[in-house]
Structures are given as C-alpha cells and as structure tokens.
Coordinates of C-alpha atoms in Angstrom, one line a residue:
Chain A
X175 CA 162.3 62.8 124.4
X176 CA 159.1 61.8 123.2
X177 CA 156.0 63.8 123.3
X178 CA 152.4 63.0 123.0
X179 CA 149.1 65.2 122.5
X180 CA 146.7 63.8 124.6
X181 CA 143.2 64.5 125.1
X182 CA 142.2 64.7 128.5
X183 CA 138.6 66.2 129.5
X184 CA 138.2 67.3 126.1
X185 CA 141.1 69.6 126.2
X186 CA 144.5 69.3 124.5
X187 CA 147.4 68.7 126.6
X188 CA 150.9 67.8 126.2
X189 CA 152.4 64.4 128.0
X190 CA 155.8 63.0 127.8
X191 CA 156.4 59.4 126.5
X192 CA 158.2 57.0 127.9
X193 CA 158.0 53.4 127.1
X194 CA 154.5 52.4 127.7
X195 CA 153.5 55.3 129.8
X196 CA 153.1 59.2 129.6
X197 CA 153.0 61.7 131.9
X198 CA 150.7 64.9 131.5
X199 CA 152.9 68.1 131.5
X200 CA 151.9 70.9 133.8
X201 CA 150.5 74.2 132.5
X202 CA 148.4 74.7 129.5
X203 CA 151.3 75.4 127.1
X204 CA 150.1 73.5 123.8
X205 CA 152.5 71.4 121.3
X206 CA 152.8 74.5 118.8
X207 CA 153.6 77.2 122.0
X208 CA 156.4 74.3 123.6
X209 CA 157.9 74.0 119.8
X210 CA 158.0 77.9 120.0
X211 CA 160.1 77.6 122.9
X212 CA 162.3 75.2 121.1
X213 CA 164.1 72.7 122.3
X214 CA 166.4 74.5 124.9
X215 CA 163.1 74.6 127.2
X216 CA 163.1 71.1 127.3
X217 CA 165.8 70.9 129.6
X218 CA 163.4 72.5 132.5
X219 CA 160.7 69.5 131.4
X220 CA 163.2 66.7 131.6
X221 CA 164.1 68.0 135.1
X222 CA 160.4 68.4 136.1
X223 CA 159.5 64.7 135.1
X224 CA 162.6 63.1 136.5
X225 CA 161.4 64.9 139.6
X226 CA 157.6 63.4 139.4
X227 CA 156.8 59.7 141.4
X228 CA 155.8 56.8 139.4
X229 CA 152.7 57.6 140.9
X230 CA 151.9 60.7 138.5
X231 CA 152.1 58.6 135.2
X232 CA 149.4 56.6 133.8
X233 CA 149.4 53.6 131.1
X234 CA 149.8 54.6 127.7
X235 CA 147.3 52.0 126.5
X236 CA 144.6 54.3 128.5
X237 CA 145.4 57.8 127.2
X238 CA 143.1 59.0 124.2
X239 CA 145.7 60.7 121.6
X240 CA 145.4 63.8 120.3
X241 CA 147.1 64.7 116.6
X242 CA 150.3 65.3 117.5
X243 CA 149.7 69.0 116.8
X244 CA 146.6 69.8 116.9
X245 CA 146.7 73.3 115.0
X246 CA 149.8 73.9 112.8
X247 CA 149.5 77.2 111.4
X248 CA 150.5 75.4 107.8
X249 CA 151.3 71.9 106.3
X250 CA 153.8 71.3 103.7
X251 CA 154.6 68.7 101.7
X252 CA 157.3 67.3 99.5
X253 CA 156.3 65.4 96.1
X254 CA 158.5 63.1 94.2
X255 CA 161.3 63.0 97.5
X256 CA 162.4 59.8 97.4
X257 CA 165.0 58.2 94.2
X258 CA 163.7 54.6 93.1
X259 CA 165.9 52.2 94.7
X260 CA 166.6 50.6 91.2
X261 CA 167.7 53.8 89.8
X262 CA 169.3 55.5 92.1
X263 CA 171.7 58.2 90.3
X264 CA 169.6 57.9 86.6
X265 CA 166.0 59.3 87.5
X266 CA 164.8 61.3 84.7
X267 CA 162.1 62.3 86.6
X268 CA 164.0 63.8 89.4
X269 CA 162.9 67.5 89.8
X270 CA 165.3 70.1 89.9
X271 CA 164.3 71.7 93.2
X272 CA 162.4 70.2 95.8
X273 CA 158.2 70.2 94.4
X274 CA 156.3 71.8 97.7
X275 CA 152.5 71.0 98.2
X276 CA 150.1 72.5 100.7
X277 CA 148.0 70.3 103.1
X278 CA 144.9 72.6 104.9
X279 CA 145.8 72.9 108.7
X280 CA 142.4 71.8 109.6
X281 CA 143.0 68.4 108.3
X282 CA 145.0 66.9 110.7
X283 CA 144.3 64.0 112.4
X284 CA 144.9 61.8 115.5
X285 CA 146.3 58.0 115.7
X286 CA 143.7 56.2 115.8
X287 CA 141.0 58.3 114.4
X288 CA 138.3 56.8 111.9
X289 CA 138.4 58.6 109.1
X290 CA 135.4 59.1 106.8
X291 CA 134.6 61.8 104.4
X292 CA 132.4 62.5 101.8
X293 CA 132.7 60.1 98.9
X294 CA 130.4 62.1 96.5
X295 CA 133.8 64.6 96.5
X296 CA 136.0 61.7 95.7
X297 CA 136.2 58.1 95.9
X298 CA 139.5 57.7 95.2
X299 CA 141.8 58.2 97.5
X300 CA 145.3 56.6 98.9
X301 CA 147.6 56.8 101.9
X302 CA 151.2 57.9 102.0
X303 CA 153.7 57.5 104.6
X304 CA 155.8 60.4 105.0
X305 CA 158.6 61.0 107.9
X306 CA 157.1 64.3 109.7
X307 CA 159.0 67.2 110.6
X308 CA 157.6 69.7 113.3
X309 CA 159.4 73.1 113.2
X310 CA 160.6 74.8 116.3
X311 CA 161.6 78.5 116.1
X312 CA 164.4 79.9 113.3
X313 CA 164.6 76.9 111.4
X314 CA 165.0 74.5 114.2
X315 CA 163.8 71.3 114.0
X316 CA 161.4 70.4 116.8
X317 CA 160.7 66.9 116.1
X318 CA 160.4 63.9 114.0
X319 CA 156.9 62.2 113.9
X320 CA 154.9 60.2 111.1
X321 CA 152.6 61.9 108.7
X322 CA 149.8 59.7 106.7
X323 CA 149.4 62.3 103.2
X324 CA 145.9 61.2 102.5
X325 CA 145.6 62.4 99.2
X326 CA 142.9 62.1 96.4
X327 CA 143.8 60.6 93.1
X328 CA 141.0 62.2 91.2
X329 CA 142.4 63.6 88.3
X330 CA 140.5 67.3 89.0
X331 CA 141.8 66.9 92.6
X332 CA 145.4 65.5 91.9
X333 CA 147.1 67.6 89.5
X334 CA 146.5 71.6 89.3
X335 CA 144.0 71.1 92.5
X336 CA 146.1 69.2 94.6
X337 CA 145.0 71.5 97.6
X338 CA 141.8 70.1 97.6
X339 CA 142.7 66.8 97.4
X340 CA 145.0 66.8 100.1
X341 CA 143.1 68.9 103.0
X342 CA 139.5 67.0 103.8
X343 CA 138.9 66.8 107.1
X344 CA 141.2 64.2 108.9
X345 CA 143.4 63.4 105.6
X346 CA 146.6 64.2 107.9
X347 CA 146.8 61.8 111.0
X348 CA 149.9 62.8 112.3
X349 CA 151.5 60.8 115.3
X350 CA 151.4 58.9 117.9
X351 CA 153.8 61.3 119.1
X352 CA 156.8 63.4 118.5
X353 CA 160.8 62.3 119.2
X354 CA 163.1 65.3 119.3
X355 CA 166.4 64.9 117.4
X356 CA 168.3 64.3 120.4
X357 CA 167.4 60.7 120.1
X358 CA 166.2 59.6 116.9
X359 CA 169.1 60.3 113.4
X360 CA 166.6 60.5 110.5
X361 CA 168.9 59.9 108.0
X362 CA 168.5 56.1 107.3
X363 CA 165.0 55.2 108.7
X364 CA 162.9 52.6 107.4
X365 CA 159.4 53.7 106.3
X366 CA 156.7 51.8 105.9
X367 CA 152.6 51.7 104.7
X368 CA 150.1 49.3 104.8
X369 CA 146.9 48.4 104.2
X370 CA 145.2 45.6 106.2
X371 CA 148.4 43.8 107.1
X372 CA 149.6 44.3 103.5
X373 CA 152.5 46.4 101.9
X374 CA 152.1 49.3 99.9
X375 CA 155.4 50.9 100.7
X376 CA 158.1 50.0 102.2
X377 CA 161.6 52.4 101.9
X378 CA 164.6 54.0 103.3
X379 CA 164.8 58.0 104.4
X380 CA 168.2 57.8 102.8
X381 CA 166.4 57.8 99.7
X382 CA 165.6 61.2 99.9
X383 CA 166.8 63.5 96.9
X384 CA 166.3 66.1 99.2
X385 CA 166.7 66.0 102.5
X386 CA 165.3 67.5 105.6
X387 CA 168.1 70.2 106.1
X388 CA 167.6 71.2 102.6
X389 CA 164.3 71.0 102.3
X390 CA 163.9 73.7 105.0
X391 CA 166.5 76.0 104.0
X392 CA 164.4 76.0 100.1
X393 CA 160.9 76.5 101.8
X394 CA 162.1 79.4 104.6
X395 CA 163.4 81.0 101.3
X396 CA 159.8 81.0 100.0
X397 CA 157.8 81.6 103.0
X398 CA 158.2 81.9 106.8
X399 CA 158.2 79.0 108.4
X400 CA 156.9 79.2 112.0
X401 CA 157.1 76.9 114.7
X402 CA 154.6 74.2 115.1
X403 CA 154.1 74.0 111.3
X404 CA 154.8 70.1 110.0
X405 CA 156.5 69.5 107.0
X406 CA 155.9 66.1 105.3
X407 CA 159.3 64.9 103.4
X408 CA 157.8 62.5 101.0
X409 CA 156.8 59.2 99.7
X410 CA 158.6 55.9 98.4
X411 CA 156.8 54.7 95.6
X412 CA 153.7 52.4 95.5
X413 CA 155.2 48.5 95.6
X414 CA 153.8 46.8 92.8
X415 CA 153.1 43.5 94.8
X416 CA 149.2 43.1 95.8
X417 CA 147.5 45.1 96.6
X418 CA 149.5 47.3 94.3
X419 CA 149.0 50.6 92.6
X420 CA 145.8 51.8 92.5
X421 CA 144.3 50.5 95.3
X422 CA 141.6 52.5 96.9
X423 CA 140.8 53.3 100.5
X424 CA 137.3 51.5 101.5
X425 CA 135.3 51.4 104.0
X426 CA 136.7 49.3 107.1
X427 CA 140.3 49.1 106.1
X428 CA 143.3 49.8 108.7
X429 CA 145.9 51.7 107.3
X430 CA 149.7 51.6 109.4
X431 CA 152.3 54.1 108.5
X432 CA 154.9 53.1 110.4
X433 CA 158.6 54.8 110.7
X434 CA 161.7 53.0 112.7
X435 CA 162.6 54.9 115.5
X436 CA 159.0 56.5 116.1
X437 CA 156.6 54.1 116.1
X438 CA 153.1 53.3 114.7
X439 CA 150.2 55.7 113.2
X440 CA 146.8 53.9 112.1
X441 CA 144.0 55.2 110.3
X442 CA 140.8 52.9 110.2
X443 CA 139.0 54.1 106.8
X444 CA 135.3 54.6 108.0
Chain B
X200 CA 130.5 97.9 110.9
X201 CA 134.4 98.9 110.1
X202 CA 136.3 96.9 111.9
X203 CA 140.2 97.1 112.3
X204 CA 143.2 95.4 113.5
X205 CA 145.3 98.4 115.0
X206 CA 148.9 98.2 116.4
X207 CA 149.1 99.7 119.7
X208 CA 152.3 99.4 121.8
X209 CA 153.6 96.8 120.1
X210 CA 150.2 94.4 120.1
X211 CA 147.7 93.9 117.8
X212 CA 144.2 95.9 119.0
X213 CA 140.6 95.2 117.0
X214 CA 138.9 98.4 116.9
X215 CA 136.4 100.0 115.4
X216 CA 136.5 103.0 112.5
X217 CA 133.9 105.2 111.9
X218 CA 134.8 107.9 109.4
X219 CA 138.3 109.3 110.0
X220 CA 138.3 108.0 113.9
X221 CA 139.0 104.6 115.4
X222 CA 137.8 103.4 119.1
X223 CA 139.7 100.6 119.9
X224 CA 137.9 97.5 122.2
X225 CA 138.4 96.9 125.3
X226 CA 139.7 93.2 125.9
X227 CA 142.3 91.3 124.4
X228 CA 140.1 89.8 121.6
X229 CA 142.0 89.1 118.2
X230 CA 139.7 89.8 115.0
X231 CA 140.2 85.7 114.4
X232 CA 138.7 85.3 118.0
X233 CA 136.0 87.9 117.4
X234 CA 135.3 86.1 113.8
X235 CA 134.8 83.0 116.1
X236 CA 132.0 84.9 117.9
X237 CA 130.4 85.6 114.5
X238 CA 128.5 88.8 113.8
X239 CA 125.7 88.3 116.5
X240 CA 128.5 89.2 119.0
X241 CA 129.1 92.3 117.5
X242 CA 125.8 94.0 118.8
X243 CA 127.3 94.0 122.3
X244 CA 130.2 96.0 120.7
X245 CA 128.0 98.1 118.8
X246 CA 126.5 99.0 121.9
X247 CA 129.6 100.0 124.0
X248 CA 130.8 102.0 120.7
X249 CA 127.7 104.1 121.1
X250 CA 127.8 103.9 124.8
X251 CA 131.6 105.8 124.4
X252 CA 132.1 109.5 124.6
X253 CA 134.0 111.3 121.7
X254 CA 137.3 111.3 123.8
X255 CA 137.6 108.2 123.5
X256 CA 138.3 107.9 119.9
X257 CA 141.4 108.7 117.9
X258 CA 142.3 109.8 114.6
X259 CA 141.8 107.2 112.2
X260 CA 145.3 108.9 110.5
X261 CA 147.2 108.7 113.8
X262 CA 146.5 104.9 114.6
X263 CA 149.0 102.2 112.7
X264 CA 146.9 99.3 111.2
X265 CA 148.0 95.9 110.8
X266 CA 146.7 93.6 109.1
X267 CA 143.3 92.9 109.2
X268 CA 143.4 89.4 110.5
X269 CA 147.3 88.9 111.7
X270 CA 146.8 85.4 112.3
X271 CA 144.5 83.8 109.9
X272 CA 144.6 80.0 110.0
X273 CA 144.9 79.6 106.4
X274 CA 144.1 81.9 102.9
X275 CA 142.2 80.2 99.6
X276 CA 142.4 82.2 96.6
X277 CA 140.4 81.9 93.6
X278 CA 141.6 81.5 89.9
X279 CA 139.8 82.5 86.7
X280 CA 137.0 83.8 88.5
X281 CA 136.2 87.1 86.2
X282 CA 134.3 86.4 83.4
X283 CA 136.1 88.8 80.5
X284 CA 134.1 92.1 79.8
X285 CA 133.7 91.5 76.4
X286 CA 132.6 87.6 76.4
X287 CA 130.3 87.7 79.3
X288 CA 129.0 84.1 78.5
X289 CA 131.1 82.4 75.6
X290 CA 134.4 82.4 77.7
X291 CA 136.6 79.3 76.5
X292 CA 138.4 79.1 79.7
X293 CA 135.9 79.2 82.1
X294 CA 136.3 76.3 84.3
X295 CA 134.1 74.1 84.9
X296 CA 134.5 74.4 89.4
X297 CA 135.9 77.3 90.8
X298 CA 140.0 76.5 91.0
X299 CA 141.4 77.2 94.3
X300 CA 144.9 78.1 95.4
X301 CA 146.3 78.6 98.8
X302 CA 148.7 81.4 100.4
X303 CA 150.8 81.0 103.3
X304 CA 149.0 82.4 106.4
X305 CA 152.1 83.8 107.4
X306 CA 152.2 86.3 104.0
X307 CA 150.0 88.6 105.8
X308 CA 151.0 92.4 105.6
X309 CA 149.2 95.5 106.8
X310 CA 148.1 98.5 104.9
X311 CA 150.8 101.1 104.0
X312 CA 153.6 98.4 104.6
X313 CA 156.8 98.5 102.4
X314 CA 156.9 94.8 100.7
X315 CA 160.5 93.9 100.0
X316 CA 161.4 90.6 99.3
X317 CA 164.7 88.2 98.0
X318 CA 165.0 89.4 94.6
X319 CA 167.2 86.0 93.9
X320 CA 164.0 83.9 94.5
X321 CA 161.8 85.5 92.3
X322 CA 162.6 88.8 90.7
X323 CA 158.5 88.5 88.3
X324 CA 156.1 89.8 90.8
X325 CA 152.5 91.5 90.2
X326 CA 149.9 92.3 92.1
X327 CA 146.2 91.4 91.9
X328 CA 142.7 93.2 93.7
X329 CA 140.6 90.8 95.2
X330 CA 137.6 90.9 97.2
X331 CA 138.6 89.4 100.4
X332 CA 136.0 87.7 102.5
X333 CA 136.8 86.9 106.4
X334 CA 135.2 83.6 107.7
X335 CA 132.8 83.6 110.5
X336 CA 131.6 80.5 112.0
X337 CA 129.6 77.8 110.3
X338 CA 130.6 79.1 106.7
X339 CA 129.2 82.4 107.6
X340 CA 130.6 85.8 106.2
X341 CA 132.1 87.9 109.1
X342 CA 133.0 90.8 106.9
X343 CA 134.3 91.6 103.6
X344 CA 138.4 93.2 102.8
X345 CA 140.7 94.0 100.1
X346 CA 143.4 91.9 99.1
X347 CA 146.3 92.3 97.1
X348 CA 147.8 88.8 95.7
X349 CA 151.1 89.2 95.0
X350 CA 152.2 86.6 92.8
X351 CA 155.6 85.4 90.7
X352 CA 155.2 84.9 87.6
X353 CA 158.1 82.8 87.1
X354 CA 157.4 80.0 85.0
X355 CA 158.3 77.3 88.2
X356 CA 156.2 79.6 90.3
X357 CA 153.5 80.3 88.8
X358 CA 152.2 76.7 87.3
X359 CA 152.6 73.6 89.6
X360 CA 154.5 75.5 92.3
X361 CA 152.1 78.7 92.7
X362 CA 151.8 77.6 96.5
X363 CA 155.6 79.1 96.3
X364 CA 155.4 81.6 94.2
X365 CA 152.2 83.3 96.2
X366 CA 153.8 82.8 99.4
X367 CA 156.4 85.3 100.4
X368 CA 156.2 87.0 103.8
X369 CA 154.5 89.9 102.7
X370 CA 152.8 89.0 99.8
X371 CA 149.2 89.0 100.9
X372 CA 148.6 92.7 102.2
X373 CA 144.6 92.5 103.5
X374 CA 142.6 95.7 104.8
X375 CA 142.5 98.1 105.4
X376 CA 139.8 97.1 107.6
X377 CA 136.7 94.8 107.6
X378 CA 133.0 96.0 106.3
X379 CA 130.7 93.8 107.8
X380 CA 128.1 92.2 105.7
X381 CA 125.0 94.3 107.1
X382 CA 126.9 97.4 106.0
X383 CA 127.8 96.2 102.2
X384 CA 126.3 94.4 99.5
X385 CA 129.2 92.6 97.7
X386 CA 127.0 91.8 94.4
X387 CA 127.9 94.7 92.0
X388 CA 131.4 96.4 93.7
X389 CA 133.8 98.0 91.4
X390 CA 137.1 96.8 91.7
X391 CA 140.5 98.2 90.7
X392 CA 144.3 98.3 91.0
X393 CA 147.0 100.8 89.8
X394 CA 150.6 101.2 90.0
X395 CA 152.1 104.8 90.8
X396 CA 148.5 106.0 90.1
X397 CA 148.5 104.2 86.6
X398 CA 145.3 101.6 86.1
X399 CA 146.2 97.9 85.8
X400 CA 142.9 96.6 86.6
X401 CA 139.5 97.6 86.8
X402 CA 136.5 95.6 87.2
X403 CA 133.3 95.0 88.9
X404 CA 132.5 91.9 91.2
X405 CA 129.2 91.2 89.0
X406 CA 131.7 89.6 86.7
X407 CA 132.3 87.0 89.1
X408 CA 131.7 83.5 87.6
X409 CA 131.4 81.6 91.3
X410 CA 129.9 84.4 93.7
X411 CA 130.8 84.2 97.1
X412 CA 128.2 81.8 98.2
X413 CA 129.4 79.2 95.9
X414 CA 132.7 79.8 96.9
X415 CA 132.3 79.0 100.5
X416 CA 129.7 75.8 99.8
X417 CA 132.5 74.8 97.3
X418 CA 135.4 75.0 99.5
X419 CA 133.4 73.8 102.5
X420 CA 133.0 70.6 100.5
X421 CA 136.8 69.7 100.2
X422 CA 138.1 71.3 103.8
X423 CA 136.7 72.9 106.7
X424 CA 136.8 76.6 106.7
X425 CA 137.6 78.1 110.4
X426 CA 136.5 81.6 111.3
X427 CA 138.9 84.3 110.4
X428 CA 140.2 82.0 107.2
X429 CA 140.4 84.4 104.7
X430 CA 139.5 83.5 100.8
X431 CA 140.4 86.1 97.9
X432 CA 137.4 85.9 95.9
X433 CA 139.6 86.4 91.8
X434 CA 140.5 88.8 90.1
X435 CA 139.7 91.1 86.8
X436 CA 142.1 90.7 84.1
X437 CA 145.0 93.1 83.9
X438 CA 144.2 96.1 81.1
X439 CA 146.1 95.8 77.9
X440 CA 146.6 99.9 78.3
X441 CA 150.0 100.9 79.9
X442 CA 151.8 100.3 82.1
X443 CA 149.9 96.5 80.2
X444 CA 150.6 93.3 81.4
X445 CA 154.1 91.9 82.0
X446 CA 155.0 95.0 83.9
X447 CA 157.1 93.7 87.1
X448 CA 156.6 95.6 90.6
X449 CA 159.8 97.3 91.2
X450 CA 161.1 99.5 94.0
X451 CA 159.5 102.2 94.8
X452 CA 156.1 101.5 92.8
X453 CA 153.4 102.4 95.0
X454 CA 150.3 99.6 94.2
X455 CA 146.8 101.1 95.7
X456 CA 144.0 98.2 95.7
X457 CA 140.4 99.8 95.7
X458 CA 137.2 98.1 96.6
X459 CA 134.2 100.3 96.2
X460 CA 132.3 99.9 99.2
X461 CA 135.1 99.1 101.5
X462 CA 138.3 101.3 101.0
X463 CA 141.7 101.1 99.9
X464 CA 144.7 99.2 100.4
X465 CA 148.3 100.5 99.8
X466 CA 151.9 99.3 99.8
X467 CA 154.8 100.1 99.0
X468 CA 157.3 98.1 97.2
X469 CA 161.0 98.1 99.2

C-alpha cells in the first residue's frame, strides 16, 4: 500500500495511493497516529477502499501533498552508510558502529515545496538522497519513503554542530508518499539525486554497511524510538562527474531524489 | 505562576501549585498545548484558580508529577555556556556562538523517578543542573524548569555521538514544575547539583556566557522553535572537591538538581 499526506482545506489528511490517483481516508487519524496502529490496522483500510466507487478518488496530479509526516516526534540520520562501490570490503573509513545524526522535527518538508532559507546562516548547502524509514510501534517498520538530508557544509555547521546544519526550516522534504513493506524489498534499490537533470548520486541500498534492521536495533538501544519518527539510512557518495563535489544549492535549481520502487521527491531551491 | 504536569488515573493533568497544594485544570489541555496558548491565556486560568474554593485543592505531597512537558517536540541543550568563576572574562574555551546539542524528546522523566538504564550501552553517566526554559509561541518564554542532563561520558558518546549518549529514555528528568516568567527573574539564580547530599556543582546563572535571549534568537536562526520545545540553558562546571569529577552515577545515588527560584528536582538512580 502506498500512502500520501495530503493537504486538503488546509488540514492534514491521510489518502491512499494508487497508480495516479488517491483516495482521502476517513476520520482524522494522522500519518504518525495510523503508524501507531501499525500495520495490522491496515487490513480494515484496504477493506474500506476496495469497498469505495471510483467515484470517491480524485487525480493525483490535483492533490496538494503534504510531507509525508508532517510532525515526527524525532529525525535520525545515518552518516557514512553506504561502502564505495570500488572498495567494497577495504574501507578504512568504515565506522565501527553505525554514526547517528539528529535532524529537528520541524524541518520537514513536502514534495514539491520551494525551499528557501536564510543565506546569511549559510550559503552552503547540499542535498542528499536517503531511503526513509517511518517507524510503526515496537520496532516495526511502518514504511519506506525518500528523505532529501539537506545539510549545510559550513565547516561551524558540519562537524561538531551538525544539528544546526541539518534542521532549517524545510531541509527534510520527505515523500511523495509512503510504501509499506508488504510491497516494496529495500534491500537492493537504486537511489538516486540530482540537480537540474544532472547526477550527483547515483547508488544501490545494498551498499549499506548497516542496514535497516540493524540500524534500528542500535538506535532503540540508545533511545526510544516511537512510531511516526523517520530514520534516514544514508547517502552514496558525491559522483565526481559535473557538477561534482562541492556544488552548491542556488537559487532556482530542482533537486530529484529519487528511489526505485517509491518514486520521485523534488525540492525547487528558492 | 507554578504550573505542573500531574498524573492522575493514568493521564497526564496540568495543574497549578501554590505552596504545598495543587488544583488541577479543568480540560484536557497538555502543558505543550497550553505553551501554544502562550502566557496571555493563563489569566483566564488565574482567574478560575482564584475563583476555586479550598476543597478543591490537594496536597501538593499526595499528587504524582510527571514530567513537566511529557511530550515536548524536541530538547536543545547548551554547551560551554558557564563562564569559569575564576576567569570571568579571559576564558580560552569560550566559543565564539553558543554550541547546541539535542536530546531525544522521548528522554523525558518526571521528578522522583528511578532512572535505570542498559548498563552494557553505557556504564559513564553524570548528571548536569540546567536552567530549563519551556517555549511559548513566537520565541516567547512560557516558563522557566530544572533539568538534569544525563550524559555518557564514553569517549564514542560523548564527542561526535553525544546525540546517543544524551539520549536514553530517562535521561532528561525536567520539573518539578514551571515558574512562569512574571513570577521569576532568571538573571542572577543560584544553581546546584549533589549526589547523596554531596555538592557536584554550584553556580549562579549570571555566569552565563549566552543568556537566554541570545539563546532563543540564536537557535531561532538555524530551526524553528515550537511551543513547549524545551532548551537546557548550560551548565556550571563540576567542583574539583569530592565526590570531584569522574565520579559515575551508580545505583542507588540519589542526584537532587536545585534552581533557586524555582525548586528542586530529584531522581533516583535504579
């Protein structure tokens, strides 16, 4: 099943995906409360939307997307996940245990969103696809989705002070929409970034040095994780093809992260 | 005003204190909601408190607080933020912005909790006073609280990782209640921590190198801040007299966090 935040009225709701349409769930449960429930209750919302006329879904080109979860209660993220592809068993900089970074909650943002922010904090700052995890209750994963790590590369705001390079206002558009694990196996998908049409990244989950089921079990050792939170596994490394390394968000360009077996999250840089 | 988060069959209850009784609100109101309101709201309260007769208060020592804010939507702390007692202005390690670390929101205790956690994860634990300051809207102060920052100080935990290491369910006891600003002057508050009745720190919050206001306009800058965020102002540097630095919490060791002004916070290590 896919699922969708949509924003309808000005108000959150949840809407199920299907092909190039969505329907708008009943009730006012929001995507954090329905990951609470886990994905056992989704049994009830299958039956309820196999049960609803064509009538009741609208075009998915027409609905206005929320971020997929539009108040986590925490945001984590993995650094240095993914093994170079040319150096696969020898990395020397492969950490011992999986390196955890916050993201502010309030960060989050929708597909499509413009983001802007103020560049007098930082004017150098870069995208990052990451394959999204959104927890349901115990442990339990809730659902896959795409995660854009919007990071500062500063050097106050990317070491010790990562926090604050991470968590301005829309640096996490997270979306377009969830797929429970039912239907999508995230071991071997293709992730992807770019920037106008151009490659910045472009690898394999597979690559993962630590991977989703581990990468839970280390952080619910930590801390509690709760349902609705979203975990961001990592990044592949920068291609070194134009526009390369370095390269710094401006004004006007569109940014696509884009995971197989999800779909599509873009970011115009206002 | 004293404001409290009490535990009443089961559900978390604001109410107010008032010397050694506590009138709990009518409503279902969490203290993040009534943080939303801001303190304007709170003279409708104030004038159903007084509007109250005396049976409807309770014991403050028969009511079970949690803590203060049980759902806050994220918690800042901040580092190196006493200037040393003896070098009040040629302190080497001042930094140059206030440095910022984050908590889990789920770390949250109550006052009087036993904190227990996984002695295999981290086995280097301390605790730290802070003055704790509750978000109201539109960077506003709703009230002022005492934190204890339990922290590893295992070298992977305590550097790059401190997210980790500061994280543990449990680790952030807050209360025991909230003084509202109207009601204290946070400029010059004496602030101290012991172990089993034994002084580890003791301080004042004019040693503060960012104050409060900074704090917030700083923070502000680099994320939004939501009502009932909380942000753990720093903390005074531990006394070299016994029990000294280095000691570890260990079972049993009772840590009391004071904050002139506002009260004290207790817990019990399991």
């Amino acid at each position: 099943m896919r699922l969708a935040t949509i924003v309808d009225s000005g108000r959150h709701r949840v809407a199920v995906v299907s092909d190039d349409r969505v329907l708008v769930l009943e009730g006012e449960r929001s995507m954090r409360e329905m990951a609470a429930e886990g994905l056992a209750a989704l049994e009830t919302v299958q039956a309820w939307v196999e049960a609803q006329s064509d009538a009741a879904w609208q075009p998915l080109k027409s609905a206005v997307l929320g971020p997929v979860v539009p108040d986590p209660g925490a945001i984590y993220t993995i650094g240095h996940n993914y093994r170079p592809v040319d150096a696969p068993d020898g990395d020397p900089d492969a950490p011992p245990r999986p390196l955890v970074y916050g993201k502010a909650a309030a960060s989050v943002g929708a597909h499509g969103d413009v983001l802007a922010w103020d560049r007098s904090v930082t004017d150098n700052v870069d995208a990052e696809v990451e394959l999204g995890v959104v927890m349901g209750p115990e442990g339990s994963v809730f659902g896959y989705t795409c995660i854009n790590d919007v990071s500062s590369r500063d050097e106050w705001l990317d070491g010790d002070q990562w926090l604050l390079g991470k968590s301005m206002p829309g640096f996490c558009p997270v979306g377009p929409w969830i797929v429970t694990p039912d239907a999508l196996d995230p071991a071997d998908l293709r992730v992807t970034c770019s920037i106008n049409g151009e490659s910045i990244q472009d690898g394999r989950t597979s690559q993962l040095r630590f991977g989703i089921a581990e990468v839970i079990e280390y952080l619910g050792r930590h801390l509690e994780l709760r349902p609705g939170d979203l975990i961001a596994t990592g990044t592949p490394a920068r291609l070194a093809t134009p526009p390369g390394p370095g390269r710094r968000l401006a004004a006007g360009d569109l940014v696509t992260v884009r995971i197989e077996g999800i779909g599509e999250l873009t970011t115009r840089i206002g």
